[in-house]
């Protein structure tokens, strides 16, 4: 699904998605197999799988203890009895707008390839759907 997204050109699939969201049209994202995700939750899970792979940390042999500690922290966050309860709170539209206001639009994108300008282009419906995706994942 996400490997075909290229943010460097203005007419790429990623930019077209953002422009269509700005026009507040209903969007359905496709998997790499061409199958359409049936709902926002399925799309959030599909994106989570992609970003789980792109966010893997690369540790050297000398850093094995740090790797073990990081894995324990990550696995601890999955348990609702352990970890920061703040992570389970619903992310609001106001918090998204505040975070977007603090964006440095001159910075290059991270591993997800999403530029700050793309987020600025989202319309009201697009921003609400982004909040919904964040809260579902």
Short mmCIF file of N, CA and C in Angstrom, two decimals:
data_model
loop_
_atom_site.label_atom_id
_atom_site.label_comp_id
_atom_site.label_asym_id
_atom_site.label_seq_id
_atom_site.Cartn_x
_atom_site.Cartn_y
_atom_site.Cartn_z
N UNK A 1 0.83 -1.18 0.00
CA UNK A 1 0.00 0.00 0.00
C UNK A 1 0.87 1.25 0.00
N UNK A 2 1.72 1.41 0.98
CA UNK A 2 2.45 2.67 1.16
C UNK A 2 3.73 2.75 0.33
N UNK A 3 4.24 1.60 -0.14
CA UNK A 3 5.49 1.66 -0.86
C UNK A 3 5.37 2.39 -2.19
N UNK A 4 4.17 2.54 -2.72
CA UNK A 4 3.98 3.25 -3.99
C UNK A 4 3.80 4.76 -3.79
N UNK A 5 3.79 5.21 -2.55
CA UNK A 5 3.61 6.64 -2.28
C UNK A 5 4.94 7.36 -2.44
N UNK A 6 4.96 8.40 -3.25
CA UNK A 6 6.16 9.20 -3.44
C UNK A 6 5.79 10.66 -3.22
N UNK A 7 6.39 11.26 -2.21
CA UNK A 7 6.00 12.63 -1.85
C UNK A 7 6.82 13.69 -2.56
N UNK A 8 7.79 13.30 -3.38
CA UNK A 8 8.69 14.29 -3.97
C UNK A 8 8.10 15.01 -5.17
N UNK A 9 7.09 14.45 -5.80
CA UNK A 9 6.49 15.11 -6.94
C UNK A 9 5.07 15.56 -6.61
N UNK A 10 4.67 16.67 -7.19
CA UNK A 10 3.38 17.28 -6.85
C UNK A 10 2.19 16.45 -7.32
N UNK A 11 2.37 15.58 -8.31
CA UNK A 11 1.24 14.77 -8.79
C UNK A 11 1.37 13.31 -8.36
N UNK A 12 2.12 13.05 -7.31
CA UNK A 12 2.27 11.69 -6.82
C UNK A 12 0.98 11.22 -6.16
N UNK A 13 0.89 9.92 -5.91
CA UNK A 13 -0.30 9.36 -5.28
C UNK A 13 -0.54 10.00 -3.91
N UNK A 14 0.53 10.22 -3.15
CA UNK A 14 0.40 10.81 -1.82
C UNK A 14 -0.18 12.22 -1.89
N UNK A 15 0.32 13.04 -2.81
CA UNK A 15 -0.21 14.40 -2.95
C UNK A 15 -1.65 14.37 -3.44
N UNK A 16 -1.99 13.44 -4.35
CA UNK A 16 -3.38 13.35 -4.83
C UNK A 16 -4.33 12.99 -3.70
N UNK A 17 -3.88 12.10 -2.81
CA UNK A 17 -4.71 11.75 -1.66
C UNK A 17 -4.97 12.98 -0.81
N UNK A 18 -3.91 13.74 -0.53
CA UNK A 18 -4.05 14.95 0.29
C UNK A 18 -4.97 15.96 -0.38
N UNK A 19 -4.80 16.17 -1.69
CA UNK A 19 -5.65 17.13 -2.40
C UNK A 19 -7.11 16.70 -2.39
N UNK A 20 -7.36 15.41 -2.56
CA UNK A 20 -8.75 14.92 -2.52
C UNK A 20 -9.35 15.04 -1.13
N UNK A 21 -8.54 14.80 -0.12
CA UNK A 21 -9.04 14.97 1.25
C UNK A 21 -9.38 16.43 1.49
N UNK A 22 -8.55 17.34 0.97
CA UNK A 22 -8.82 18.77 1.15
C UNK A 22 -10.17 19.13 0.52
N UNK A 23 -10.47 18.51 -0.61
CA UNK A 23 -11.76 18.76 -1.26
C UNK A 23 -12.89 18.08 -0.50
N UNK A 24 -12.53 17.40 0.56
CA UNK A 24 -13.46 16.72 1.46
C UNK A 24 -14.30 15.69 0.73
N UNK A 25 -13.63 14.94 -0.15
CA UNK A 25 -14.27 13.81 -0.80
C UNK A 25 -13.95 12.56 0.01
N UNK A 26 -14.83 11.61 -0.04
CA UNK A 26 -14.61 10.35 0.66
C UNK A 26 -13.43 9.62 0.01
N UNK A 27 -12.50 9.12 0.81
CA UNK A 27 -11.32 8.44 0.30
C UNK A 27 -11.29 7.01 0.80
N UNK A 28 -10.86 6.11 -0.05
CA UNK A 28 -10.62 4.73 0.34
C UNK A 28 -9.23 4.36 -0.11
N UNK A 29 -8.39 3.97 0.82
CA UNK A 29 -7.02 3.61 0.50
C UNK A 29 -6.97 2.14 0.08
N UNK A 30 -6.08 1.84 -0.87
CA UNK A 30 -5.93 0.47 -1.36
C UNK A 30 -4.68 -0.16 -0.77
N UNK A 31 -4.75 -1.46 -0.60
CA UNK A 31 -3.57 -2.24 -0.22
C UNK A 31 -2.72 -2.41 -1.46
N UNK A 32 -1.48 -2.89 -1.28
CA UNK A 32 -0.62 -3.11 -2.44
C UNK A 32 -1.22 -4.16 -3.37
N UNK A 33 -2.09 -5.03 -2.85
CA UNK A 33 -2.76 -6.05 -3.68
C UNK A 33 -3.88 -5.45 -4.52
N UNK A 34 -4.24 -4.18 -4.28
CA UNK A 34 -5.32 -3.54 -5.01
C UNK A 34 -6.65 -3.60 -4.30
N UNK A 35 -6.72 -4.36 -3.22
CA UNK A 35 -7.96 -4.47 -2.45
C UNK A 35 -8.15 -3.21 -1.61
N UNK A 36 -9.38 -2.70 -1.55
CA UNK A 36 -9.68 -1.48 -0.81
C UNK A 36 -9.96 -1.82 0.65
N UNK A 37 -9.42 -1.00 1.55
CA UNK A 37 -9.73 -1.17 2.97
C UNK A 37 -11.20 -0.86 3.18
N UNK A 38 -11.93 -1.68 3.92
CA UNK A 38 -13.37 -1.47 4.07
C UNK A 38 -13.76 -0.28 4.94
N UNK A 39 -12.87 0.11 5.90
CA UNK A 39 -13.22 1.21 6.80
C UNK A 39 -11.95 1.85 7.35
N UNK A 40 -12.12 2.90 8.15
CA UNK A 40 -10.98 3.63 8.70
C UNK A 40 -10.14 2.76 9.63
N UNK A 41 -10.77 1.89 10.41
CA UNK A 41 -10.03 1.03 11.33
C UNK A 41 -9.10 0.10 10.56
N UNK A 42 -9.59 -0.48 9.47
CA UNK A 42 -8.76 -1.36 8.65
C UNK A 42 -7.61 -0.58 8.02
N UNK A 43 -7.88 0.66 7.57
CA UNK A 43 -6.82 1.50 7.00
C UNK A 43 -5.79 1.85 8.07
N UNK A 44 -6.23 2.16 9.29
CA UNK A 44 -5.31 2.47 10.38
C UNK A 44 -4.43 1.27 10.69
N UNK A 45 -5.02 0.08 10.71
CA UNK A 45 -4.23 -1.13 10.97
C UNK A 45 -3.25 -1.40 9.84
N UNK A 46 -3.66 -1.15 8.59
CA UNK A 46 -2.76 -1.32 7.46
C UNK A 46 -1.58 -0.36 7.52
N UNK A 47 -1.86 0.89 7.89
CA UNK A 47 -0.78 1.87 8.05
C UNK A 47 0.13 1.49 9.21
N UNK A 48 -0.45 0.97 10.29
CA UNK A 48 0.35 0.58 11.46
C UNK A 48 1.33 -0.52 11.10
N UNK A 49 0.90 -1.48 10.29
CA UNK A 49 1.79 -2.56 9.86
C UNK A 49 2.95 -1.98 9.06
N UNK A 50 2.64 -1.05 8.14
CA UNK A 50 3.69 -0.43 7.33
C UNK A 50 4.68 0.34 8.20
N UNK A 51 4.17 1.18 9.10
CA UNK A 51 5.06 2.00 9.91
C UNK A 51 5.79 1.20 10.97
N UNK A 52 5.26 0.05 11.36
CA UNK A 52 5.96 -0.83 12.28
C UNK A 52 7.25 -1.31 11.61
N UNK A 53 7.17 -1.62 10.32
CA UNK A 53 8.35 -2.07 9.59
C UNK A 53 9.33 -0.92 9.36
N UNK A 54 8.83 0.26 9.01
CA UNK A 54 9.71 1.39 8.71
C UNK A 54 10.33 1.98 9.97
N UNK A 55 9.74 1.71 11.14
CA UNK A 55 10.24 2.27 12.39
C UNK A 55 11.14 1.35 13.18
N UNK A 56 11.57 0.23 12.58
CA UNK A 56 12.42 -0.70 13.30
C UNK A 56 13.77 -0.06 13.59
N UNK A 57 14.24 -0.26 14.81
CA UNK A 57 15.52 0.29 15.21
C UNK A 57 16.63 -0.70 14.88
N UNK A 58 17.78 -0.19 14.47
CA UNK A 58 18.91 -1.03 14.11
C UNK A 58 19.95 -0.91 15.21
N UNK A 59 20.15 -1.98 15.97
CA UNK A 59 21.09 -1.98 17.08
C UNK A 59 22.33 -2.78 16.71
N UNK A 60 23.49 -2.28 17.15
CA UNK A 60 24.74 -3.02 16.97
C UNK A 60 24.90 -4.02 18.10
N UNK A 61 25.87 -4.89 17.96
CA UNK A 61 26.11 -5.92 18.97
C UNK A 61 26.39 -5.30 20.34
N UNK A 62 27.05 -4.15 20.38
CA UNK A 62 27.39 -3.49 21.65
C UNK A 62 26.15 -2.95 22.36
N UNK A 63 25.08 -2.75 21.63
CA UNK A 63 23.88 -2.14 22.20
C UNK A 63 22.77 -3.14 22.51
N UNK A 64 23.12 -4.42 22.64
CA UNK A 64 22.11 -5.45 22.93
C UNK A 64 21.34 -5.15 24.22
N UNK A 65 21.99 -4.69 25.31
CA UNK A 65 21.21 -4.37 26.52
C UNK A 65 20.18 -3.26 26.29
N UNK A 66 20.53 -2.28 25.48
CA UNK A 66 19.60 -1.20 25.16
C UNK A 66 18.43 -1.75 24.35
N UNK A 67 18.73 -2.66 23.41
CA UNK A 67 17.68 -3.29 22.61
C UNK A 67 16.70 -4.04 23.50
N UNK A 68 17.21 -4.82 24.45
CA UNK A 68 16.34 -5.57 25.35
C UNK A 68 15.46 -4.63 26.17
N UNK A 69 16.07 -3.55 26.67
CA UNK A 69 15.30 -2.59 27.47
C UNK A 69 14.21 -1.93 26.62
N UNK A 70 14.55 -1.56 25.39
CA UNK A 70 13.57 -0.93 24.49
C UNK A 70 12.42 -1.90 24.19
N UNK A 71 12.74 -3.17 23.94
CA UNK A 71 11.69 -4.16 23.67
C UNK A 71 10.79 -4.34 24.88
N UNK A 72 11.38 -4.36 26.08
CA UNK A 72 10.57 -4.51 27.29
C UNK A 72 9.63 -3.32 27.48
N UNK A 73 10.12 -2.12 27.18
CA UNK A 73 9.28 -0.92 27.31
C UNK A 73 8.13 -0.99 26.30
N UNK A 74 8.45 -1.37 25.06
CA UNK A 74 7.42 -1.46 24.02
C UNK A 74 6.38 -2.50 24.38
N UNK A 75 6.81 -3.66 24.82
CA UNK A 75 5.85 -4.71 25.19
C UNK A 75 5.06 -4.31 26.42
N UNK A 76 5.66 -3.55 27.32
CA UNK A 76 4.94 -3.07 28.50
C UNK A 76 3.85 -2.09 28.15
N UNK A 77 4.04 -1.31 27.08
CA UNK A 77 3.03 -0.34 26.65
C UNK A 77 1.80 -1.02 26.08
N UNK A 78 1.94 -2.25 25.63
CA UNK A 78 0.79 -2.96 25.07
C UNK A 78 -0.17 -3.42 26.15
N UNK A 79 0.32 -3.53 27.37
CA UNK A 79 -0.50 -4.00 28.47
C UNK A 79 -1.19 -2.79 29.11
N UNK A 80 -2.49 -2.84 29.26
CA UNK A 80 -3.21 -1.68 29.80
C UNK A 80 -2.95 -1.48 31.28
N UNK A 81 -2.45 -2.49 31.97
CA UNK A 81 -2.17 -2.35 33.40
C UNK A 81 -0.83 -1.67 33.65
N UNK A 82 0.03 -1.67 32.65
CA UNK A 82 1.37 -1.12 32.80
C UNK A 82 1.53 0.01 31.79
N UNK A 83 2.36 0.96 32.11
CA UNK A 83 2.64 2.03 31.16
C UNK A 83 1.90 3.31 31.51
N UNK A 84 2.14 4.29 30.70
CA UNK A 84 1.58 5.62 30.90
C UNK A 84 0.12 5.65 30.46
N UNK A 85 -0.78 5.91 31.38
CA UNK A 85 -2.21 5.95 31.05
C UNK A 85 -2.53 7.10 30.10
N UNK A 86 -1.67 8.10 30.03
CA UNK A 86 -1.87 9.23 29.12
C UNK A 86 -1.88 8.76 27.66
N UNK A 87 -1.18 7.64 27.39
CA UNK A 87 -1.13 7.11 26.03
C UNK A 87 -2.47 6.55 25.57
N UNK A 88 -3.37 6.27 26.50
CA UNK A 88 -4.66 5.68 26.16
C UNK A 88 -5.76 6.73 26.03
N UNK A 89 -5.42 7.99 26.30
CA UNK A 89 -6.39 9.07 26.21
C UNK A 89 -6.64 9.40 24.74
N UNK A 90 -7.86 9.78 24.42
CA UNK A 90 -8.23 10.12 23.04
C UNK A 90 -7.53 11.40 22.62
N UNK A 91 -6.96 11.39 21.42
CA UNK A 91 -6.29 12.54 20.83
C UNK A 91 -7.36 13.42 20.20
N UNK A 92 -7.39 14.70 20.55
CA UNK A 92 -8.47 15.59 20.10
C UNK A 92 -8.07 16.41 18.87
N UNK A 93 -9.07 16.96 18.20
CA UNK A 93 -8.83 17.83 17.05
C UNK A 93 -8.06 19.08 17.46
N UNK A 94 -8.34 19.58 18.64
CA UNK A 94 -7.64 20.77 19.15
C UNK A 94 -6.15 20.47 19.31
N UNK A 95 -5.83 19.29 19.83
CA UNK A 95 -4.42 18.91 19.98
C UNK A 95 -3.74 18.77 18.63
N UNK A 96 -4.45 18.24 17.63
CA UNK A 96 -3.89 18.14 16.29
C UNK A 96 -3.60 19.53 15.73
N UNK A 97 -4.55 20.45 15.87
CA UNK A 97 -4.35 21.81 15.37
C UNK A 97 -3.19 22.50 16.07
N UNK A 98 -3.05 22.28 17.37
CA UNK A 98 -1.93 22.85 18.12
C UNK A 98 -0.60 22.27 17.63
N UNK A 99 -0.56 20.96 17.44
CA UNK A 99 0.67 20.32 16.94
C UNK A 99 1.01 20.82 15.54
N UNK A 100 0.00 20.99 14.69
CA UNK A 100 0.24 21.47 13.33
C UNK A 100 0.71 22.92 13.33
N UNK A 101 0.24 23.72 14.28
CA UNK A 101 0.68 25.11 14.38
C UNK A 101 2.15 25.19 14.76
N UNK A 102 2.64 24.17 15.43
CA UNK A 102 4.04 24.16 15.88
C UNK A 102 4.96 23.49 14.87
N UNK A 103 4.42 23.02 13.74
CA UNK A 103 5.23 22.36 12.72
C UNK A 103 6.23 23.32 12.09
N UNK A 104 7.42 22.83 11.81
CA UNK A 104 8.39 23.59 11.04
C UNK A 104 8.28 23.09 9.60
N UNK A 105 7.62 23.88 8.76
CA UNK A 105 7.34 23.45 7.39
C UNK A 105 8.58 23.38 6.52
N UNK A 106 9.72 23.90 7.00
CA UNK A 106 10.95 23.86 6.20
C UNK A 106 11.71 22.55 6.40
N UNK A 107 11.30 21.75 7.38
CA UNK A 107 12.00 20.49 7.64
C UNK A 107 11.62 19.45 6.60
N UNK A 108 12.58 18.58 6.32
CA UNK A 108 12.29 17.48 5.39
C UNK A 108 11.48 16.41 6.11
N UNK A 109 10.77 15.58 5.35
CA UNK A 109 9.91 14.58 5.98
C UNK A 109 10.72 13.48 6.65
N UNK A 110 10.08 12.77 7.55
CA UNK A 110 10.70 11.62 8.20
C UNK A 110 10.56 10.39 7.32
N UNK A 111 10.71 9.21 7.91
CA UNK A 111 10.64 7.98 7.12
C UNK A 111 9.27 7.75 6.48
N UNK A 112 8.24 8.41 6.99
CA UNK A 112 6.91 8.24 6.39
C UNK A 112 6.76 9.02 5.09
N UNK A 113 7.67 9.97 4.82
CA UNK A 113 7.63 10.73 3.57
C UNK A 113 6.55 11.79 3.52
N UNK A 114 5.97 12.14 4.66
CA UNK A 114 4.90 13.13 4.68
C UNK A 114 5.48 14.50 5.03
N UNK A 115 5.32 15.45 4.13
CA UNK A 115 5.78 16.81 4.37
C UNK A 115 4.77 17.55 5.23
N UNK A 116 5.23 18.53 5.99
CA UNK A 116 4.34 19.36 6.79
C UNK A 116 3.32 20.08 5.93
N UNK A 117 3.74 20.47 4.70
CA UNK A 117 2.81 21.16 3.80
C UNK A 117 1.61 20.28 3.46
N UNK A 118 1.82 18.97 3.40
CA UNK A 118 0.71 18.06 3.09
C UNK A 118 -0.34 18.12 4.19
N UNK A 119 0.11 18.14 5.42
CA UNK A 119 -0.82 18.21 6.54
C UNK A 119 -1.55 19.54 6.56
N UNK A 120 -0.85 20.61 6.18
CA UNK A 120 -1.47 21.93 6.12
C UNK A 120 -2.59 21.97 5.08
N UNK A 121 -2.49 21.15 4.03
CA UNK A 121 -3.47 21.14 2.94
C UNK A 121 -4.75 20.40 3.30
N UNK A 122 -4.75 19.65 4.38
CA UNK A 122 -5.95 18.90 4.76
C UNK A 122 -7.09 19.86 5.09
N UNK A 123 -8.27 19.57 4.61
CA UNK A 123 -9.45 20.35 4.98
C UNK A 123 -9.95 19.93 6.35
N UNK A 124 -11.05 20.48 6.77
CA UNK A 124 -11.61 20.17 8.10
C UNK A 124 -11.94 18.68 8.23
N UNK A 125 -12.57 18.11 7.20
CA UNK A 125 -12.92 16.68 7.22
C UNK A 125 -11.65 15.82 7.23
N UNK A 126 -10.66 16.23 6.46
CA UNK A 126 -9.40 15.49 6.42
C UNK A 126 -8.70 15.48 7.76
N UNK A 127 -8.71 16.62 8.44
CA UNK A 127 -8.09 16.69 9.77
C UNK A 127 -8.84 15.82 10.77
N UNK A 128 -10.17 15.80 10.67
CA UNK A 128 -10.95 14.95 11.58
C UNK A 128 -10.69 13.47 11.30
N UNK A 129 -10.56 13.11 10.03
CA UNK A 129 -10.27 11.71 9.69
C UNK A 129 -8.87 11.33 10.17
N UNK A 130 -7.92 12.26 10.12
CA UNK A 130 -6.58 11.99 10.63
C UNK A 130 -6.63 11.73 12.13
N UNK A 131 -7.38 12.53 12.86
CA UNK A 131 -7.55 12.31 14.31
C UNK A 131 -8.18 10.95 14.55
N UNK A 132 -9.18 10.60 13.76
CA UNK A 132 -9.84 9.29 13.91
C UNK A 132 -8.85 8.15 13.66
N UNK A 133 -8.00 8.28 12.63
CA UNK A 133 -7.01 7.25 12.35
C UNK A 133 -6.00 7.13 13.49
N UNK A 134 -5.58 8.26 14.03
CA UNK A 134 -4.63 8.24 15.15
C UNK A 134 -5.26 7.52 16.34
N UNK A 135 -6.50 7.81 16.62
CA UNK A 135 -7.16 7.20 17.78
C UNK A 135 -7.49 5.73 17.57
N UNK A 136 -7.63 5.30 16.33
CA UNK A 136 -7.91 3.89 16.05
C UNK A 136 -6.66 3.02 16.07
N UNK A 137 -5.49 3.63 15.86
CA UNK A 137 -4.26 2.83 15.77
C UNK A 137 -3.57 2.71 17.10
#
